[in-house]
RNA sequence: GUGAGCGUAGCUCAGCUGGUGGUAGCACCGGGUUGUGGCCUCGGCGGUCGUGGGUUCAAGUCCCAUCGCUCACCCCA
């Protein structure tokens, strides 16, 4: 039984080097945008106590009920989302004392035991942003504007939908009204939604079933049931979005899957990801911090951005750009003696900060040139018997095909420094690579 | 947890109503260029047809089981 083939387990994926280029671009762009908005990075463990997630996300949610990777005997769980862990860290370290408003982001893997499909893995990655300690509606608008800026700069076309789901003061009233409405129209609802009336009636509002969609069209709107504080808040959010030039659509049917959300909720959506539509989503969670044992009445708002989904969109939508993985100089060594020259040389070039490559196999020059081409080398330095005899290597510019002699007198360090100067100098004149 | 579809070379795929696994494309290696890349050209490497059973003179093809993957439902980023 020896030729056991191992493979990634279901729902987990390798990100191979070619694809990792896109991931890196996403992360770098995110960091660049976040810096402009004064966000600071925080890194927290991917394992927390099961109890933390149960409290934050809600005991009755699908995520907690059936999707968590839990080590039952240890009371620990792989995080299914990032907010809970960040807030735990915020509270544990008393960050609010240092700075009343904390603007934080983190990037990393999350885990949910769901059946995988397009744009959904069991290990998936999120860019997560939280602004804690500020309740002003301007914050809500700024956060959405920032997410949109990032998506725009990645070259993606997605749309923004917003809603307000009220607060513990006004939502129960709406819930009652909605249940009343739904109960009168059971015929128009799918089986799931009839069940939802008892478990989570708001979910019926965003059911994909056609009949439910029609039935729900005339349902009472949450926006008409907001208390005056929530209503004022949401009006300001919309006004601010307009002022910032952020395009959005109001979606009174939008609901959240996690219990902690209050007031403003939003989703950046696309119809180019199969059954998945949200690429980033979030909202306010004004009661959550207190609920987790933090300071009373501490507000917060945040969003998660699904990196797999963004990367899929980047593949489909964004301009293909040339990979930056490019060698400055490839040193072709022909024969063992040449290697003793070439290797220290390449090492010195690398010390000087250049991307240098070498092939130790001593294959034919043709083969090595092909290899140089594959690593997109801008220059190739050729060292063979003749060159060693003459003490002059050949330096070839791969873009222009120009070739010149390069004296081999001096120590490896001196030679590398001179070569570095040469390839920098020549590289300035021809950016184009054909 | 539920449903549907698909497993042939490293990758993308042909393979008809069962009748010898494809000069297939890409990639890789080598020759054409006694030491010069991309384009071209010629050649080479590469497969227990996911696995196990069954039907048949004969199975990549039909049937059953099993494993894996994909998509969708639920739910969610």
Short mmCIF file of N, CA and C (backbone and C1' of nucleotides) in Angstrom, two decimals, chain B:
data_model
loop_
_atom_site.label_atom_id
_atom_site.label_comp_id
_atom_site.label_asym_id
_atom_site.label_seq_id
_atom_site.Cartn_x
_atom_site.Cartn_y
_atom_site.Cartn_z
P G B 1 -22.84 15.13 6.60
"O5'" G B 1 -24.39 15.39 6.33
"C5'" G B 1 -25.39 14.92 7.24
"C4'" G B 1 -26.68 15.58 6.90
"C3'" G B 1 -27.10 15.51 5.43
"O3'" G B 1 -27.74 14.29 5.14
"C1'" G B 1 -27.30 17.75 6.17
P U B 2 -27.54 13.58 3.67
"O5'" U B 2 -28.43 14.51 2.73
"C5'" U B 2 -29.84 14.60 2.92
"C4'" U B 2 -30.44 15.50 1.87
"C3'" U B 2 -30.05 15.19 0.43
"O3'" U B 2 -30.83 14.14 -0.12
"C1'" U B 2 -29.83 17.51 0.81
P G B 3 -30.20 13.20 -1.29
"O5'" G B 3 -30.20 14.15 -2.56
"C5'" G B 3 -31.43 14.55 -3.15
"C4'" G B 3 -31.18 15.56 -4.25
"C3'" G B 3 -30.26 15.10 -5.38
"O3'" G B 3 -30.93 14.28 -6.32
"C1'" G B 3 -29.66 17.28 -4.71
P A B 4 -30.08 13.22 -7.23
"O5'" A B 4 -29.34 14.17 -8.29
"C5'" A B 4 -30.08 14.75 -9.37
"C4'" A B 4 -29.21 15.73 -10.11
"C3'" A B 4 -27.99 15.15 -10.82
"O3'" A B 4 -28.31 14.61 -12.08
"C1'" A B 4 -27.34 17.06 -9.59
P G B 5 -27.37 13.43 -12.72
"O5'" G B 5 -26.03 14.20 -13.11
"C5'" G B 5 -26.02 15.10 -14.22
"C4'" G B 5 -24.72 15.84 -14.26
"C3'" G B 5 -23.47 14.99 -14.49
"O3'" G B 5 -23.28 14.69 -15.86
"C1'" G B 5 -23.08 16.49 -12.71
P C B 6 -22.48 13.34 -16.29
"O5'" C B 6 -20.98 13.67 -15.89
"C5'" C B 6 -20.26 14.70 -16.56
"C4'" C B 6 -18.96 14.99 -15.84
"C3'" C B 6 -17.97 13.85 -15.78
"O3'" C B 6 -17.23 13.73 -16.98
"C1'" C B 6 -18.12 14.88 -13.65
P G B 7 -16.35 12.43 -17.29
"O5'" G B 7 -15.04 12.80 -16.47
"C5'" G B 7 -14.28 11.81 -15.91
"C4'" G B 7 -13.18 12.40 -15.05
"C3'" G B 7 -12.02 11.44 -14.86
"O3'" G B 7 -10.85 12.12 -14.47
"C1'" G B 7 -13.30 11.58 -12.85
P U B 8 -9.85 12.62 -15.53
"O5'" U B 8 -9.68 11.42 -16.56
"C5'" U B 8 -8.98 10.24 -16.17
"C4'" U B 8 -8.28 9.63 -17.36
"C3'" U B 8 -7.22 10.48 -18.02
"O3'" U B 8 -5.97 10.43 -17.33
"C1'" U B 8 -8.63 9.61 -19.68
P A B 9 -5.15 11.73 -17.14
"O5'" A B 9 -3.73 11.47 -17.82
"C5'" A B 9 -2.67 10.85 -17.06
"C4'" A B 9 -1.32 11.37 -17.51
"C3'" A B 9 -1.07 12.84 -17.24
"O3'" A B 9 0.24 13.03 -16.73
"C1'" A B 9 -0.71 12.36 -19.52
P G B 10 0.54 12.79 -15.25
"O5'" G B 10 0.47 14.30 -14.74
"C5'" G B 10 0.72 14.65 -13.39
"C4'" G B 10 0.86 16.14 -13.33
"C3'" G B 10 -0.26 16.88 -14.05
"O3'" G B 10 -1.33 17.14 -13.16
"C1'" G B 10 1.82 17.65 -14.87
P C B 11 -2.86 17.05 -13.73
"O5'" C B 11 -2.98 18.38 -14.58
"C5'" C B 11 -3.05 19.65 -13.94
"C4'" C B 11 -3.19 20.74 -14.97
"C3'" C B 11 -4.39 20.57 -15.90
"O3'" C B 11 -5.57 21.11 -15.34
"C1'" C B 11 -2.46 20.99 -17.20
P U B 12 -6.99 20.48 -15.75
"O5'" U B 12 -7.16 20.97 -17.25
"C5'" U B 12 -7.33 22.35 -17.57
"C4'" U B 12 -7.56 22.50 -19.05
"C3'" U B 12 -8.63 21.59 -19.63
"O3'" U B 12 -9.92 22.13 -19.43
"C1'" U B 12 -6.71 21.54 -21.00
P C B 13 -11.15 21.09 -19.31
"O5'" C B 13 -10.72 19.89 -20.27
"C5'" C B 13 -11.66 19.27 -21.06
"C4'" C B 13 -11.09 19.03 -22.44
"C3'" C B 13 -11.62 17.78 -23.13
"O3'" C B 13 -12.90 18.02 -23.68
"C1'" C B 13 -9.28 17.92 -23.44
P A B 14 -13.87 16.79 -24.02
"O5'" A B 14 -13.34 16.47 -25.47
"C5'" A B 14 -13.09 15.17 -25.82
"C4'" A B 14 -12.66 15.10 -27.26
"C3'" A B 14 -13.08 13.79 -27.90
"O3'" A B 14 -14.33 13.91 -28.52
"C1'" A B 14 -10.73 14.06 -28.08
P G B 15 -15.56 13.07 -27.96
"O5'" G B 15 -15.05 11.57 -28.12
"C5'" G B 15 -14.73 11.06 -29.40
"C4'" G B 15 -13.87 9.85 -29.27
"C3'" G B 15 -14.46 8.72 -28.42
"O3'" G B 15 -15.44 7.97 -29.13
"C1'" G B 15 -12.21 9.03 -27.84
P C B 16 -16.44 7.06 -28.30
"O5'" C B 16 -17.82 7.11 -29.08
"C5'" C B 16 -18.76 8.13 -28.78
"C4'" C B 16 -19.78 8.21 -29.89
"C3'" C B 16 -20.44 6.89 -30.24
"O3'" C B 16 -21.80 7.12 -30.57
"C1'" C B 16 -19.26 7.70 -32.12
P U B 17 -22.91 6.80 -29.54
"O5'" U B 17 -22.91 5.23 -29.38
"C5'" U B 17 -23.95 4.61 -28.64
"C4'" U B 17 -24.41 3.36 -29.30
"C3'" U B 17 -23.44 2.18 -29.18
"O3'" U B 17 -23.53 1.55 -27.90
"C1'" U B 17 -24.27 2.32 -31.40
P G B 18 -22.51 0.46 -27.44
"O5'" G B 18 -21.20 1.35 -27.61
"C5'" G B 18 -20.15 0.90 -28.44
"C4'" G B 18 -19.03 0.38 -27.54
"C3'" G B 18 -17.97 -0.30 -28.36
"O3'" G B 18 -16.72 0.31 -28.08
"C1'" G B 18 -18.67 -1.64 -26.51
P G B 19 -15.73 0.67 -29.27
"O5'" G B 19 -15.00 -0.70 -29.63
"C5'" G B 19 -13.94 -1.19 -28.82
"C4'" G B 19 -13.04 -2.12 -29.62
"C3'" G B 19 -12.76 -1.62 -31.04
"O3'" G B 19 -11.43 -1.97 -31.40
"C1'" G B 19 -13.82 -3.73 -31.14
P U B 20 -10.22 -0.96 -31.30
"O5'" U B 20 -8.97 -1.87 -30.88
"C5'" U B 20 -8.95 -2.57 -29.64
"C4'" U B 20 -7.54 -2.59 -29.12
"C3'" U B 20 -7.00 -1.21 -28.73
"O3'" U B 20 -6.15 -1.34 -27.59
"C1'" U B 20 -5.69 -2.11 -30.50
P G B 21 -6.63 -0.72 -26.18
"O5'" G B 21 -6.77 0.85 -26.46
"C5'" G B 21 -5.69 1.54 -27.08
"C4'" G B 21 -6.01 3.01 -26.98
"C3'" G B 21 -4.87 3.82 -27.54
"O3'" G B 21 -5.42 4.75 -28.46
"C1'" G B 21 -5.44 4.53 -25.33
P G B 22 -4.66 4.54 -29.97
"O5'" G B 22 -4.66 6.06 -30.41
"C5'" G B 22 -3.69 6.93 -29.84
"C4'" G B 22 -4.04 8.31 -30.28
"C3'" G B 22 -2.84 9.25 -30.21
"O3'" G B 22 -2.21 9.33 -31.48
"C1'" G B 22 -4.74 10.18 -29.10
P U B 23 -0.94 8.52 -31.88
"O5'" U B 23 -0.06 9.68 -32.51
"C5'" U B 23 1.18 10.04 -31.96
"C4'" U B 23 1.69 11.28 -32.64
"C3'" U B 23 0.80 12.50 -32.41
"O3'" U B 23 1.18 13.19 -31.24
"C1'" U B 23 1.19 12.22 -34.73
P A B 24 0.11 13.90 -30.33
"O5'" A B 24 -1.31 13.93 -31.09
"C5'" A B 24 -1.55 14.80 -32.16
"C4'" A B 24 -2.55 15.88 -31.77
"C3'" A B 24 -1.98 17.01 -30.90
"O3'" A B 24 -1.26 17.95 -31.68
"C1'" A B 24 -4.06 16.31 -30.01
P G B 25 0.07 18.62 -31.10
"O5'" G B 25 -0.51 19.82 -30.24
"C5'" G B 25 -1.28 20.85 -30.86
"C4'" G B 25 -1.90 21.72 -29.79
"C3'" G B 25 -0.92 22.21 -28.73
"O3'" G B 25 -0.21 23.37 -29.16
"C1'" G B 25 -2.82 21.31 -27.67
P C B 26 1.32 23.55 -28.71
"O5'" C B 26 1.18 23.86 -27.15
"C5'" C B 26 0.55 25.06 -26.71
"C4'" C B 26 0.42 25.06 -25.21
"C3'" C B 26 1.72 24.86 -24.44
"O3'" C B 26 2.49 26.06 -24.34
"C1'" C B 26 0.04 23.49 -23.51
P A B 27 4.09 25.96 -24.31
"O5'" A B 27 4.36 25.13 -22.98
"C5'" A B 27 4.13 25.71 -21.70
"C4'" A B 27 4.41 24.70 -20.61
"C3'" A B 27 5.81 24.08 -20.63
"O3'" A B 27 6.76 24.92 -20.00
"C1'" A B 27 4.19 22.37 -20.36
P C B 28 8.26 24.94 -20.54
"O5'" C B 28 8.79 23.49 -20.14
"C5'" C B 28 8.94 23.13 -18.77
"C4'" C B 28 9.38 21.68 -18.67
"C3'" C B 28 10.60 21.33 -19.51
"O3'" C B 28 11.79 21.67 -18.84
"C1'" C B 28 8.92 19.71 -19.85
P C B 29 13.03 22.25 -19.70
"O5'" C B 29 13.65 20.93 -20.34
"C5'" C B 29 14.24 19.93 -19.52
"C4'" C B 29 14.63 18.74 -20.37
"C3'" C B 29 15.46 19.07 -21.60
"O3'" C B 29 16.83 19.26 -21.30
"C1'" C B 29 13.72 17.60 -22.20
P G B 30 17.68 20.28 -22.19
"O5'" G B 30 17.82 19.53 -23.58
"C5'" G B 30 18.68 18.42 -23.71
"C4'" G B 30 18.50 17.74 -25.04
"C3'" G B 30 18.83 18.56 -26.29
"O3'" G B 30 20.22 18.65 -26.52
"C1'" G B 30 16.82 17.38 -26.64
P G B 31 20.79 19.81 -27.43
"O5'" G B 31 20.32 19.40 -28.90
"C5'" G B 31 20.99 18.35 -29.59
"C4'" G B 31 20.35 18.13 -30.95
"C3'" G B 31 20.45 19.28 -31.95
"O3'" G B 31 21.73 19.35 -32.55
"C1'" G B 31 18.28 18.36 -32.00
P G B 32 22.34 20.73 -33.03
"O5'" G B 32 21.34 21.17 -34.20
"C5'" G B 32 21.31 20.43 -35.42
"C4'" G B 32 20.25 20.98 -36.34
"C3'" G B 32 20.40 22.46 -36.70
"O3'" G B 32 21.32 22.61 -37.76
"C1'" G B 32 18.13 21.95 -36.18
P U B 33 22.08 23.96 -38.12
"O5'" U B 33 23.46 24.22 -37.41
"C5'" U B 33 23.72 24.00 -36.05
"C4'" U B 33 24.03 25.34 -35.37
"C3'" U B 33 24.15 25.17 -33.85
"O3'" U B 33 25.29 25.87 -33.37
"C1'" U B 33 22.49 26.79 -34.39
P U B 34 26.74 25.41 -33.58
"O5'" U B 34 27.19 24.50 -32.36
"C5'" U B 34 27.20 23.08 -32.47
"C4'" U B 34 28.57 22.53 -32.10
"C3'" U B 34 29.29 23.29 -30.97
"O3'" U B 34 28.82 22.87 -29.70
"C1'" U B 34 30.80 22.79 -32.74
P G B 35 29.10 23.71 -28.40
"O5'" G B 35 27.68 24.41 -28.20
"C5'" G B 35 27.27 25.49 -28.89
"C4'" G B 35 27.21 26.70 -27.98
"C3'" G B 35 27.34 27.99 -28.78
"O3'" G B 35 26.08 28.60 -28.87
"C1'" G B 35 28.66 28.03 -26.79
P U B 36 25.10 28.56 -30.01
"O5'" U B 36 23.88 29.43 -29.51
"C5'" U B 36 23.14 29.04 -28.32
"C4'" U B 36 22.43 30.26 -27.81
"C3'" U B 36 21.86 31.13 -28.93
"O3'" U B 36 20.55 31.52 -28.56
"C1'" U B 36 23.31 32.41 -27.55
P G B 37 19.31 30.68 -29.17
"O5'" G B 37 18.19 31.01 -28.10
"C5'" G B 37 18.07 30.22 -26.91
"C4'" G B 37 17.03 30.82 -26.02
"C3'" G B 37 15.79 31.30 -26.75
"O3'" G B 37 14.88 30.22 -26.88
"C1'" G B 37 16.55 32.99 -25.28
P G B 38 13.89 30.14 -28.11
"O5'" G B 38 12.75 31.18 -27.73
"C5'" G B 38 11.91 31.00 -26.57
"C4'" G B 38 11.03 32.23 -26.46
"C3'" G B 38 10.15 32.42 -27.68
"O3'" G B 38 8.78 32.50 -27.32
"C1'" G B 38 11.49 34.37 -27.25
P C B 39 7.83 31.37 -28.01
"O5'" C B 39 7.89 31.62 -29.60
"C5'" C B 39 7.10 32.63 -30.19
"C4'" C B 39 7.31 32.68 -31.68
"C3'" C B 39 7.34 31.33 -32.39
"O3'" C B 39 6.03 30.83 -32.64
"C1'" C B 39 9.11 32.67 -33.17
P C B 40 5.78 29.27 -32.64
"O5'" C B 40 6.61 28.77 -33.91
"C5'" C B 40 6.29 29.26 -35.21
"C4'" C B 40 7.30 28.78 -36.21
"C3'" C B 40 7.48 27.27 -36.26
"O3'" C B 40 6.46 26.66 -37.04
"C1'" C B 40 9.61 28.31 -36.27
P U B 41 5.90 25.22 -36.62
"O5'" U B 41 7.10 24.25 -37.01
"C5'" U B 41 7.50 24.13 -38.37
"C4'" U B 41 8.77 23.34 -38.44
"C3'" U B 41 8.74 21.99 -37.72
"O3'" U B 41 8.14 20.99 -38.52
"C1'" U B 41 10.72 23.14 -37.14
P C B 42 7.34 19.81 -37.86
"O5'" C B 42 8.50 18.81 -37.43
"C5'" C B 42 9.31 18.20 -38.42
"C4'" C B 42 10.50 17.54 -37.77
"C3'" C B 42 10.16 16.56 -36.64
"O3'" C B 42 9.76 15.29 -37.12
"C1'" C B 42 11.94 17.96 -35.96
P G B 43 8.72 14.41 -36.28
"O5'" G B 43 9.56 14.01 -34.99
"C5'" G B 43 10.44 12.90 -35.03
"C4'" G B 43 11.40 12.93 -33.87
"C3'" G B 43 10.85 12.49 -32.53
"O3'" G B 43 10.69 11.08 -32.44
"C1'" G B 43 12.22 14.37 -32.22
P G B 44 9.59 10.45 -31.47
"O5'" G B 44 10.20 10.70 -30.01
"C5'" G B 44 11.42 10.07 -29.64
"C4'" G B 44 11.88 10.59 -28.31
"C3'" G B 44 10.92 10.34 -27.16
"O3'" G B 44 11.06 9.03 -26.64
"C1'" G B 44 11.69 12.58 -27.08
P C B 45 9.81 8.31 -25.99
"O5'" C B 45 9.75 8.96 -24.53
"C5'" C B 45 10.89 8.91 -23.68
"C4'" C B 45 10.67 9.82 -22.49
"C3'" C B 45 9.39 9.59 -21.72
"O3'" C B 45 9.52 8.50 -20.82
"C1'" C B 45 9.67 11.91 -22.09
P G B 46 8.41 7.34 -20.85
"O5'" G B 46 7.12 8.03 -20.26
"C5'" G B 46 7.11 8.47 -18.90
"C4'" G B 46 6.12 9.59 -18.74
"C3'" G B 46 4.66 9.17 -18.89
"O3'" G B 46 4.16 8.68 -17.64
"C1'" G B 46 5.05 11.13 -20.15
P G B 47 3.66 7.18 -17.57
"O5'" G B 47 2.36 7.35 -16.69
"C5'" G B 47 1.41 8.38 -16.89
"C4'" G B 47 0.03 7.80 -17.08
"C3'" G B 47 -0.11 6.33 -16.70
"O3'" G B 47 -0.90 6.22 -15.53
"C1'" G B 47 -1.14 6.82 -18.84
P U B 48 -0.31 5.50 -14.26
"O5'" U B 48 -0.81 4.06 -14.56
"C5'" U B 48 -2.20 3.84 -14.63
"C4'" U B 48 -2.45 2.47 -15.12
"C3'" U B 48 -3.91 2.09 -14.86
"O3'" U B 48 -4.56 2.25 -16.12
"C1'" U B 48 -2.46 0.58 -13.70
P C B 49 -5.97 2.05 -16.46
"O5'" C B 49 -6.52 3.51 -16.77
"C5'" C B 49 -6.76 4.48 -15.77
"C4'" C B 49 -7.58 5.57 -16.41
"C3'" C B 49 -9.08 5.39 -16.23
"O3'" C B 49 -9.63 6.66 -15.94
"C1'" C B 49 -8.56 5.53 -18.53
P G B 50 -10.89 6.84 -15.02
"O5'" G B 50 -10.35 6.94 -13.52
"C5'" G B 50 -9.01 7.34 -13.26
"C4'" G B 50 -8.74 7.22 -11.79
"C3'" G B 50 -8.94 5.82 -11.21
"O3'" G B 50 -7.78 5.03 -11.37
"C1'" G B 50 -10.06 7.41 -9.87
P U B 51 -7.94 3.45 -11.70
"O5'" U B 51 -8.47 2.84 -10.33
"C5'" U B 51 -7.66 2.87 -9.15
"C4'" U B 51 -8.44 2.30 -7.99
"C3'" U B 51 -9.09 0.95 -8.24
"O3'" U B 51 -8.18 -0.12 -8.04
"C1'" U B 51 -10.68 2.41 -7.27
P G B 52 -8.38 -1.47 -8.91
"O5'" G B 52 -9.67 -2.13 -8.25
"C5'" G B 52 -9.61 -2.61 -6.91
"C4'" G B 52 -10.97 -3.07 -6.46
"C3'" G B 52 -11.67 -4.07 -7.37
"O3'" G B 52 -11.19 -5.39 -7.20
"C1'" G B 52 -13.22 -2.41 -6.71
P G B 53 -11.41 -6.45 -8.43
"O5'" G B 53 -12.99 -6.53 -8.53
"C5'" G B 53 -13.68 -7.70 -8.10
"C4'" G B 53 -15.16 -7.44 -8.01
"C3'" G B 53 -15.97 -7.88 -9.22
"O3'" G B 53 -16.18 -9.29 -9.24
"C1'" G B 53 -16.68 -5.73 -8.56
P G B 54 -16.05 -10.03 -10.70
"O5'" G B 54 -17.43 -9.64 -11.37
"C5'" G B 54 -18.66 -10.00 -10.74
"C4'" G B 54 -19.81 -9.31 -11.39
"C3'" G B 54 -20.04 -9.63 -12.86
"O3'" G B 54 -20.70 -10.87 -13.03
"C1'" G B 54 -20.25 -7.30 -12.52
P U B 55 -20.37 -11.76 -14.35
"O5'" U B 55 -21.11 -10.97 -15.51
"C5'" U B 55 -22.53 -10.82 -15.49
"C4'" U B 55 -23.00 -9.99 -16.66
"C3'" U B 55 -22.43 -10.43 -18.01
"O3'" U B 55 -23.16 -11.52 -18.55
"C1'" U B 55 -22.23 -8.08 -17.80
P U B 56 -22.34 -12.82 -19.15
"O5'" U B 56 -21.61 -12.23 -20.43
"C5'" U B 56 -22.38 -11.70 -21.50
"C4'" U B 56 -21.48 -11.01 -22.49
"C3'" U B 56 -20.27 -11.84 -22.95
"O3'" U B 56 -20.62 -12.76 -23.96
"C1'" U B 56 -19.59 -9.62 -22.43
P C B 57 -19.95 -14.24 -23.94
"O5'" C B 57 -18.46 -13.96 -24.43
"C5'" C B 57 -17.45 -14.96 -24.24
"C4'" C B 57 -16.17 -14.51 -24.92
"C3'" C B 57 -15.70 -13.11 -24.56
"O3'" C B 57 -14.95 -13.12 -23.36
"C1'" C B 57 -15.66 -13.35 -26.91
P A B 58 -15.15 -11.96 -22.31
"O5'" A B 58 -14.65 -10.67 -23.11
"C5'" A B 58 -13.26 -10.51 -23.38
"C4'" A B 58 -13.04 -9.29 -24.23
"C3'" A B 58 -13.57 -7.99 -23.64
"O3'" A B 58 -12.65 -7.43 -22.72
"C1'" A B 58 -14.20 -8.16 -25.92
P A B 59 -13.18 -6.60 -21.48
"O5'" A B 59 -13.81 -5.30 -22.15
"C5'" A B 59 -13.00 -4.36 -22.88
"C4'" A B 59 -13.32 -2.96 -22.44
"C3'" A B 59 -12.97 -2.66 -20.99
"O3'" A B 59 -12.62 -1.29 -20.86
"C1'" A B 59 -15.28 -2.43 -21.27
P G B 60 -11.08 -0.87 -21.07
"O5'" G B 60 -11.14 0.70 -20.81
"C5'" G B 60 -11.32 1.20 -19.49
"C4'" G B 60 -11.92 2.58 -19.54
"C3'" G B 60 -13.40 2.60 -19.92
"O3'" G B 60 -14.21 2.47 -18.78
"C1'" G B 60 -12.20 4.15 -21.25
P U B 61 -15.54 1.60 -18.87
"O5'" U B 61 -16.40 2.31 -20.00
"C5'" U B 61 -16.90 3.64 -19.81
"C4'" U B 61 -17.58 4.09 -21.08
"C3'" U B 61 -18.85 3.32 -21.42
"O3'" U B 61 -19.87 4.21 -21.82
"C1'" U B 61 -17.29 3.21 -23.22
P C B 62 -20.97 4.60 -20.76
"O5'" C B 62 -21.74 3.21 -20.57
"C5'" C B 62 -22.84 2.86 -21.41
"C4'" C B 62 -23.48 1.60 -20.91
"C3'" C B 62 -23.62 1.49 -19.39
"O3'" C B 62 -24.77 2.17 -18.92
"C1'" C B 62 -22.75 -0.54 -20.24
P C B 63 -24.77 2.77 -17.44
"O5'" C B 63 -24.95 1.46 -16.55
"C5'" C B 63 -26.16 0.70 -16.57
"C4'" C B 63 -26.08 -0.41 -15.56
"C3'" C B 63 -25.66 0.01 -14.16
"O3'" C B 63 -26.75 0.50 -13.42
"C1'" C B 63 -24.39 -1.87 -14.81
P C B 64 -26.47 1.61 -12.28
"O5'" C B 64 -25.81 0.75 -11.13
"C5'" C B 64 -26.55 -0.26 -10.45
"C4'" C B 64 -25.66 -0.99 -9.48
"C3'" C B 64 -24.92 -0.11 -8.48
"O3'" C B 64 -25.74 0.29 -7.39
"C1'" C B 64 -23.43 -1.72 -9.36
P A B 65 -25.38 1.67 -6.65
"O5'" A B 65 -24.05 1.32 -5.83
"C5'" A B 65 -24.09 0.40 -4.75
"C4'" A B 65 -22.68 0.03 -4.34
"C3'" A B 65 -21.82 1.18 -3.81
"O3'" A B 65 -22.10 1.46 -2.45
"C1'" A B 65 -20.57 -0.10 -5.36
P U B 66 -21.94 2.95 -1.92
"O5'" U B 66 -20.36 3.18 -1.93
"C5'" U B 66 -19.52 2.45 -1.04
"C4'" U B 66 -18.08 2.64 -1.41
"C3'" U B 66 -17.59 4.09 -1.41
"O3'" U B 66 -17.24 4.54 -0.12
"C1'" U B 66 -16.89 3.02 -3.40
P C B 67 -17.50 6.10 0.21
"O5'" C B 67 -16.19 6.80 -0.38
"C5'" C B 67 -14.91 6.45 0.11
"C4'" C B 67 -13.84 6.94 -0.84
"C3'" C B 67 -13.87 8.42 -1.18
"O3'" C B 67 -13.27 9.22 -0.17
"C1'" C B 67 -13.61 7.19 -3.16
P G B 68 -13.77 10.75 0.02
"O5'" G B 68 -13.26 11.48 -1.30
"C5'" G B 68 -11.87 11.64 -1.53
"C4'" G B 68 -11.64 12.18 -2.92
"C3'" G B 68 -12.31 13.50 -3.24
"O3'" G B 68 -11.62 14.61 -2.71
"C1'" G B 68 -12.64 12.00 -5.03
P C B 69 -12.45 15.94 -2.30
"O5'" C B 69 -12.75 16.61 -3.71
"C5'" C B 69 -11.70 17.08 -4.53
"C4'" C B 69 -12.22 17.36 -5.92
"C3'" C B 69 -13.28 18.45 -6.03
"O3'" C B 69 -12.71 19.75 -6.02
"C1'" C B 69 -13.95 16.59 -7.31
P U B 70 -13.58 20.97 -5.47
"O5'" U B 70 -14.65 21.19 -6.63
"C5'" U B 70 -14.25 21.60 -7.93
"C4'" U B 70 -15.43 21.59 -8.86
"C3'" U B 70 -16.61 22.45 -8.42
"O3'" U B 70 -16.42 23.81 -8.76
"C1'" U B 70 -17.39 20.33 -9.11
P C B 71 -17.01 24.94 -7.82
"O5'" C B 71 -18.57 24.89 -8.15
"C5'" C B 71 -19.04 25.27 -9.44
"C4'" C B 71 -20.46 24.81 -9.63
"C3'" C B 71 -21.48 25.33 -8.62
"O3'" C B 71 -21.88 26.66 -8.90
"C1'" C B 71 -21.84 23.03 -9.00
P A B 72 -22.37 27.60 -7.72
"O5'" A B 72 -23.73 26.93 -7.25
"C5'" A B 72 -24.91 27.12 -8.00
"C4'" A B 72 -26.02 26.21 -7.52
"C3'" A B 72 -26.56 26.44 -6.11
"O3'" A B 72 -27.41 27.56 -6.02
"C1'" A B 72 -26.32 24.13 -6.51
P C B 73 -27.62 28.26 -4.62
"O5'" C B 73 -28.48 27.19 -3.81
"C5'" C B 73 -29.83 26.95 -4.15
"C4'" C B 73 -30.44 25.96 -3.20
"C3'" C B 73 -30.45 26.37 -1.73
"O3'" C B 73 -31.53 27.24 -1.44
"C1'" C B 73 -29.73 24.13 -1.91
P C B 74 -31.29 28.49 -0.51
"O5'" C B 74 -30.98 27.81 0.90
"C5'" C B 74 -32.02 27.20 1.66
"C4'" C B 74 -31.44 26.54 2.87
"C3'" C B 74 -30.65 27.44 3.81
"O3'" C B 74 -31.49 28.15 4.70
"C1'" C B 74 -29.42 25.47 3.39
P C B 75 -31.47 29.74 4.72
"O5'" C B 75 -29.97 30.07 5.18
"C5'" C B 75 -29.58 29.85 6.53
"C4'" C B 75 -28.08 29.77 6.62
"C3'" C B 75 -27.32 31.06 6.35
"O3'" C B 75 -27.30 31.92 7.48
"C1'" C B 75 -26.29 29.29 5.20
P C B 76 -26.95 33.45 7.33
"O5'" C B 76 -25.53 33.40 6.63
"C5'" C B 76 -24.37 33.90 7.30
"C4'" C B 76 -23.12 33.55 6.56
"C3'" C B 76 -22.44 34.70 5.83
"O3'" C B 76 -21.57 35.40 6.70
"C1'" C B 76 -22.62 32.84 4.37
P A B 77 -21.37 36.97 6.50
"O5'" A B 77 -20.10 37.07 5.54
"C5'" A B 77 -19.41 38.29 5.44
"C4'" A B 77 -18.62 38.29 4.15
"C3'" A B 77 -19.43 37.81 2.96
"O3'" A B 77 -20.16 38.88 2.40
"C1'" A B 77 -17.34 36.70 3.02
#
